[in-house]
Structure formats: C-alpha cells, structure tokens
C-alpha cells in the first residue's frame, strides 16, 4: 500500500523557479537528506523546452541510520512541473515525487504543490518513513523555497493533506 502526502503553499517569487529543480546535480546542496545527486549521463545539461524532457539520475539519501542510493527518472516540463520516479527496484516498490508550479492570482505569486507517494520494499524503511513523512515533506519544501529566496523565507502555507 502506498503512502501519499501532499503539501501546498503559495509564495512570492518567479514561476521560473522550476528551473532550479531541474538541476539534479544541485539537489544535494539544498535538499535535506540528499547526500548525492548526479545525472547518470555526466554530459547532461538541463535544456529548457516547452515539452517534457526525461533523464536518469542517481540519488543518495541519508536519514538517521539509513544510507541508500537509487536511480530516478526525472522528468521536467518547464515551467509546469518536475517529476521524479524511482526507476530501479532496489529500495522502493514505488516512489514518485512531483513538484507542480502555477501562477498565482497576483503578480509574483507562485503556487507550489509538492506530492510524494512511496512504498519501500523493506518493512522497517516503510514504518520509519510513515512516522516522519510530514516533517520530511515540509522540510523539503522549505529547503527549496530557501534556495529560491537565498535564505529569505516568505511564504504562506495554504493546505497540507
């Protein structure tokens, strides 16, 4: 059974922040618990196109006693969304994270929806993840916003489901 979490916020910044999330090689510098992030194709460059583009990346995650790596297929459709799906079966039965971006009602307002659904192969991993999913989601979103704002945290939480 998958665990699903959704976190919605609005914040004041440019909609084109989605380009920051397309740069997988930067994940480990601002996303918590991400200790390694690199494209499998070392010559990969983010090319912003008006249609979805996908590529594979290796992501390393360290959370408490857990230190794991997995391959993720990252699809970005500038400036609408970034989706990452675990594409190997070493750690997860299922993992999908999606960052959706849309323009807000007023100038400079961006609506961000972060979704994560997952099921670990290992029972202990699954149990721990369910205990901390709210903290993990909130921290990931706040870290991304801090990255876009370079430390200035100015957002309003709308809804967490």
PDB file of C-alpha atoms in Angstrom:
ATOM      1  CA  UNK A   1       0.000   0.000   0.000  1.00  0.00           C
ATOM      2  CA  UNK A   2       1.385   3.397  -0.992  1.00  0.00           C
ATOM      3  CA  UNK A   3       1.743   6.249   1.435  1.00  0.00           C
ATOM      4  CA  UNK A   4       0.819   9.614  -0.072  1.00  0.00           C
ATOM      5  CA  UNK A   5       1.438  13.118   1.170  1.00  0.00           C
ATOM      6  CA  UNK A   6       0.608  16.437  -0.447  1.00  0.00           C
ATOM      7  CA  UNK A   7       1.837  19.860   0.618  1.00  0.00           C
ATOM      8  CA  UNK A   8       0.519  23.076  -0.962  1.00  0.00           C
ATOM      9  CA  UNK A   9       1.906  26.554  -0.427  1.00  0.00           C
ATOM     10  CA  UNK A  10       1.957  29.901  -2.121  1.00  0.00           C
ATOM     11  CA  UNK A  11       4.976  32.135  -2.054  1.00  0.00           C
ATOM     12  CA  UNK A  12       6.173  35.272  -3.730  1.00  0.00           C
ATOM     13  CA  UNK A  13       8.748  34.548  -6.366  1.00  0.00           C
ATOM     14  CA  UNK A  14       9.114  33.930 -10.056  1.00  0.00           C
ATOM     15  CA  UNK A  15       7.323  30.951 -11.591  1.00  0.00           C
ATOM     16  CA  UNK A  16      10.559  30.038 -13.318  1.00  0.00           C
ATOM     17  CA  UNK A  17      11.926  28.629 -10.056  1.00  0.00           C
ATOM     18  CA  UNK A  18      11.070  25.257 -11.550  1.00  0.00           C
ATOM     19  CA  UNK A  19      14.343  25.504 -13.459  1.00  0.00           C
ATOM     20  CA  UNK A  20      16.207  25.198 -10.148  1.00  0.00           C
ATOM     21  CA  UNK A  21      14.607  21.807  -9.524  1.00  0.00           C
ATOM     22  CA  UNK A  22      15.604  20.622 -12.989  1.00  0.00           C
ATOM     23  CA  UNK A  23      19.244  20.843 -11.917  1.00  0.00           C
ATOM     24  CA  UNK A  24      19.579  17.449 -10.258  1.00  0.00           C
ATOM     25  CA  UNK A  25      23.284  17.990  -9.629  1.00  0.00           C
ATOM     26  CA  UNK A  26      22.315  20.746  -7.137  1.00  0.00           C
ATOM     27  CA  UNK A  27      19.861  18.656  -5.081  1.00  0.00           C
ATOM     28  CA  UNK A  28      22.481  17.558  -2.574  1.00  0.00           C
ATOM     29  CA  UNK A  29      23.397  21.197  -1.889  1.00  0.00           C
ATOM     30  CA  UNK A  30      19.920  22.239  -0.731  1.00  0.00           C
ATOM     31  CA  UNK A  31      17.559  19.285  -0.256  1.00  0.00           C
ATOM     32  CA  UNK A  32      17.831  17.774   3.217  1.00  0.00           C
ATOM     33  CA  UNK A  33      18.983  14.181   3.497  1.00  0.00           C
ATOM     34  CA  UNK A  34      20.114  14.177  -0.142  1.00  0.00           C
ATOM     35  CA  UNK A  35      23.805  13.288   0.030  1.00  0.00           C
ATOM     36  CA  UNK A  36      24.432  12.541  -3.641  1.00  0.00           C
ATOM     37  CA  UNK A  37      22.734  13.787  -6.771  1.00  0.00           C
ATOM     38  CA  UNK A  38      24.098  13.370 -10.251  1.00  0.00           C
ATOM     39  CA  UNK A  39      22.923  12.638 -13.735  1.00  0.00           C
ATOM     40  CA  UNK A  40      23.915   9.190 -14.968  1.00  0.00           C
ATOM     41  CA  UNK A  41      24.951  10.797 -18.236  1.00  0.00           C
ATOM     42  CA  UNK A  42      27.747  13.073 -16.998  1.00  0.00           C
ATOM     43  CA  UNK A  43      27.392  15.352 -20.022  1.00  0.00           C
ATOM     44  CA  UNK A  44      23.729  16.016 -19.212  1.00  0.00           C
ATOM     45  CA  UNK A  45      22.702  19.642 -19.294  1.00  0.00           C
ATOM     46  CA  UNK A  46      19.282  20.927 -18.389  1.00  0.00           C
ATOM     47  CA  UNK A  47      17.721  22.107 -21.605  1.00  0.00           C
ATOM     48  CA  UNK A  48      14.557  24.039 -21.008  1.00  0.00           C
ATOM     49  CA  UNK A  49      11.997  23.056 -23.598  1.00  0.00           C
ATOM     50  CA  UNK A  50       8.238  23.616 -23.889  1.00  0.00           C
ATOM     51  CA  UNK A  51       7.636  19.841 -23.686  1.00  0.00           C
ATOM     52  CA  UNK A  52       8.575  17.179 -21.097  1.00  0.00           C
ATOM     53  CA  UNK A  53      12.220  16.043 -21.023  1.00  0.00           C
ATOM     54  CA  UNK A  54      13.381  12.968 -19.061  1.00  0.00           C
ATOM     55  CA  UNK A  55      16.740  11.643 -17.934  1.00  0.00           C
ATOM     56  CA  UNK A  56      18.056   9.243 -15.279  1.00  0.00           C
ATOM     57  CA  UNK A  57      19.880  10.309 -12.139  1.00  0.00           C
ATOM     58  CA  UNK A  58      21.475   8.634  -9.146  1.00  0.00           C
ATOM     59  CA  UNK A  59      20.214   9.952  -5.830  1.00  0.00           C
ATOM     60  CA  UNK A  60      21.770   9.148  -2.465  1.00  0.00           C
ATOM     61  CA  UNK A  61      19.737   9.667   0.686  1.00  0.00           C
ATOM     62  CA  UNK A  62      20.880   9.553   4.311  1.00  0.00           C
ATOM     63  CA  UNK A  63      18.254   9.754   7.038  1.00  0.00           C
ATOM     64  CA  UNK A  64      19.248   8.618  10.508  1.00  0.00           C
ATOM     65  CA  UNK A  65      20.707   5.121  10.248  1.00  0.00           C
ATOM     66  CA  UNK A  66      19.578   4.736   6.638  1.00  0.00           C
ATOM     67  CA  UNK A  67      22.053   5.477   3.863  1.00  0.00           C
ATOM     68  CA  UNK A  68      20.737   4.420   0.449  1.00  0.00           C
ATOM     69  CA  UNK A  69      21.115   5.103  -3.283  1.00  0.00           C
ATOM     70  CA  UNK A  70      18.652   4.601  -6.083  1.00  0.00           C
ATOM     71  CA  UNK A  71      18.106   5.521  -9.723  1.00  0.00           C
ATOM     72  CA  UNK A  72      15.378   8.004 -10.509  1.00  0.00           C
ATOM     73  CA  UNK A  73      13.873   9.033 -13.828  1.00  0.00           C
ATOM     74  CA  UNK A  74      13.489  12.801 -13.636  1.00  0.00           C
ATOM     75  CA  UNK A  75      11.034  14.481 -15.993  1.00  0.00           C
ATOM     76  CA  UNK A  76      10.801  18.230 -16.177  1.00  0.00           C
ATOM     77  CA  UNK A  77       8.311  20.258 -18.170  1.00  0.00           C
ATOM     78  CA  UNK A  78       9.351  23.858 -17.875  1.00  0.00           C
ATOM     79  CA  UNK A  79       7.822  25.799 -16.164  1.00  0.00           C
ATOM     80  CA  UNK A  80       4.988  23.488 -15.096  1.00  0.00           C
ATOM     81  CA  UNK A  81       6.407  20.564 -13.130  1.00  0.00           C
ATOM     82  CA  UNK A  82       9.263  18.301 -12.120  1.00  0.00           C
ATOM     83  CA  UNK A  83       8.529  14.628 -11.526  1.00  0.00           C
ATOM     84  CA  UNK A  84      10.974  12.036 -10.182  1.00  0.00           C
ATOM     85  CA  UNK A  85      10.108   8.327 -10.234  1.00  0.00           C
ATOM     86  CA  UNK A  86      12.359   5.628  -8.777  1.00  0.00           C
ATOM     87  CA  UNK A  87      13.245   3.529 -11.800  1.00  0.00           C
ATOM     88  CA  UNK A  88      15.118   0.684 -10.150  1.00  0.00           C
ATOM     89  CA  UNK A  89      13.602  -1.718  -7.661  1.00  0.00           C
ATOM     90  CA  UNK A  90      16.477  -1.914  -5.188  1.00  0.00           C
ATOM     91  CA  UNK A  91      14.907   0.222  -2.442  1.00  0.00           C
ATOM     92  CA  UNK A  92      11.336   1.069  -3.404  1.00  0.00           C
ATOM     93  CA  UNK A  93       8.330  -0.790  -4.691  1.00  0.00           C
ATOM     94  CA  UNK A  94       7.137   2.683  -5.668  1.00  0.00           C
ATOM     95  CA  UNK A  95       8.428   6.246  -5.270  1.00  0.00           C
ATOM     96  CA  UNK A  96       7.118   9.288  -7.069  1.00  0.00           C
ATOM     97  CA  UNK A  97       7.659  12.929  -6.184  1.00  0.00           C
ATOM     98  CA  UNK A  98       6.068  15.759  -8.121  1.00  0.00           C
ATOM     99  CA  UNK A  99       6.618  19.497  -7.839  1.00  0.00           C
ATOM    100  CA  UNK A 100       3.809  21.365  -9.662  1.00  0.00           C
ATOM    101  CA  UNK A 101       4.104  25.107 -10.271  1.00  0.00           C
ATOM    102  CA  UNK A 102       1.462  27.576 -11.408  1.00  0.00           C
ATOM    103  CA  UNK A 103       0.973  31.316 -11.432  1.00  0.00           C
ATOM    104  CA  UNK A 104      -0.896  32.786  -8.520  1.00  0.00           C
ATOM    105  CA  UNK A 105      -3.695  35.326  -8.603  1.00  0.00           C
ATOM    106  CA  UNK A 106      -1.392  38.307  -8.067  1.00  0.00           C
ATOM    107  CA  UNK A 107       1.847  39.321  -9.731  1.00  0.00           C
ATOM    108  CA  UNK A 108       4.876  37.421  -8.483  1.00  0.00           C
ATOM    109  CA  UNK A 109       2.807  34.844  -6.615  1.00  0.00           C
ATOM    110  CA  UNK A 110       3.665  31.222  -7.324  1.00  0.00           C
ATOM    111  CA  UNK A 111       1.546  28.277  -6.242  1.00  0.00           C
ATOM    112  CA  UNK A 112       3.594  25.197  -5.425  1.00  0.00           C
ATOM    113  CA  UNK A 113       2.186  21.736  -4.895  1.00  0.00           C
ATOM    114  CA  UNK A 114       4.557  19.041  -3.660  1.00  0.00           C
ATOM    115  CA  UNK A 115       3.352  15.436  -3.790  1.00  0.00           C
ATOM    116  CA  UNK A 116       5.146  12.317  -2.693  1.00  0.00           C
ATOM    117  CA  UNK A 117       3.893   8.751  -2.813  1.00  0.00           C
ATOM    118  CA  UNK A 118       6.040   5.816  -1.849  1.00  0.00           C
ATOM    119  CA  UNK A 119       6.254   2.229  -0.747  1.00  0.00           C
ATOM    120  CA  UNK A 120       9.536   0.782   0.422  1.00  0.00           C
ATOM    121  CA  UNK A 121      10.439  -2.840  -0.148  1.00  0.00           C
ATOM    122  CA  UNK A 122      11.688  -3.104   3.423  1.00  0.00           C
ATOM    123  CA  UNK A 123       9.128  -3.014   6.261  1.00  0.00           C
ATOM    124  CA  UNK A 124      11.430  -1.036   8.595  1.00  0.00           C
ATOM    125  CA  UNK A 125      12.073   1.652   5.967  1.00  0.00           C
ATOM    126  CA  UNK A 126       8.316   1.932   5.339  1.00  0.00           C
ATOM    127  CA  UNK A 127       7.445   2.205   9.023  1.00  0.00           C
ATOM    128  CA  UNK A 128      10.067   4.917   9.661  1.00  0.00           C
ATOM    129  CA  UNK A 129       9.057   6.885   6.563  1.00  0.00           C
ATOM    130  CA  UNK A 130       5.406   6.944   7.633  1.00  0.00           C
ATOM    131  CA  UNK A 131       6.418   8.315  11.038  1.00  0.00           C
ATOM    132  CA  UNK A 132       8.390  11.197   9.544  1.00  0.00           C
ATOM    133  CA  UNK A 133       6.614  11.955   6.237  1.00  0.00           C
ATOM    134  CA  UNK A 134       5.082  15.245   7.430  1.00  0.00           C
ATOM    135  CA  UNK A 135       8.452  16.527   8.631  1.00  0.00           C
ATOM    136  CA  UNK A 136      10.211  15.271   5.501  1.00  0.00           C
ATOM    137  CA  UNK A 137       7.729  16.941   3.123  1.00  0.00           C
ATOM    138  CA  UNK A 138       7.645  20.229   4.995  1.00  0.00           C
ATOM    139  CA  UNK A 139      11.442  20.356   5.255  1.00  0.00           C
ATOM    140  CA  UNK A 140      11.929  19.587   1.546  1.00  0.00           C
ATOM    141  CA  UNK A 141       9.525  22.345   0.504  1.00  0.00           C
ATOM    142  CA  UNK A 142      11.034  24.864   2.928  1.00  0.00           C
ATOM    143  CA  UNK A 143      14.537  23.997   1.713  1.00  0.00           C
ATOM    144  CA  UNK A 144      13.519  24.566  -1.887  1.00  0.00           C
ATOM    145  CA  UNK A 145      11.939  27.919  -1.044  1.00  0.00           C
ATOM    146  CA  UNK A 146      15.020  28.928   0.923  1.00  0.00           C
ATOM    147  CA  UNK A 147      17.113  28.028  -2.116  1.00  0.00           C
ATOM    148  CA  UNK A 148      14.967  30.217  -4.372  1.00  0.00           C
ATOM    149  CA  UNK A 149      14.940  33.057  -1.882  1.00  0.00           C
ATOM    150  CA  UNK A 150      18.567  32.638  -0.853  1.00  0.00           C
ATOM    151  CA  UNK A 151      17.575  32.357   2.782  1.00  0.00           C
ATOM    152  CA  UNK A 152      14.579  34.690   2.830  1.00  0.00           C
ATOM    153  CA  UNK A 153      11.587  32.618   3.866  1.00  0.00           C
ATOM    154  CA  UNK A 154       8.396  34.449   2.812  1.00  0.00           C
ATOM    155  CA  UNK A 155       5.562  32.102   2.043  1.00  0.00           C
ATOM    156  CA  UNK A 156       2.090  31.386   3.303  1.00  0.00           C
ATOM    157  CA  UNK A 157       1.006  27.833   3.892  1.00  0.00           C
ATOM    158  CA  UNK A 158      -2.336  27.066   2.295  1.00  0.00           C
ATOM    159  CA  UNK A 159      -3.090  23.436   2.947  1.00  0.00           C
ATOM    160  CA  UNK A 160      -1.413  20.197   3.920  1.00  0.00           C
ATOM    161  CA  UNK A 161      -3.162  16.941   3.100  1.00  0.00           C
TER     162      UNK A 161
END
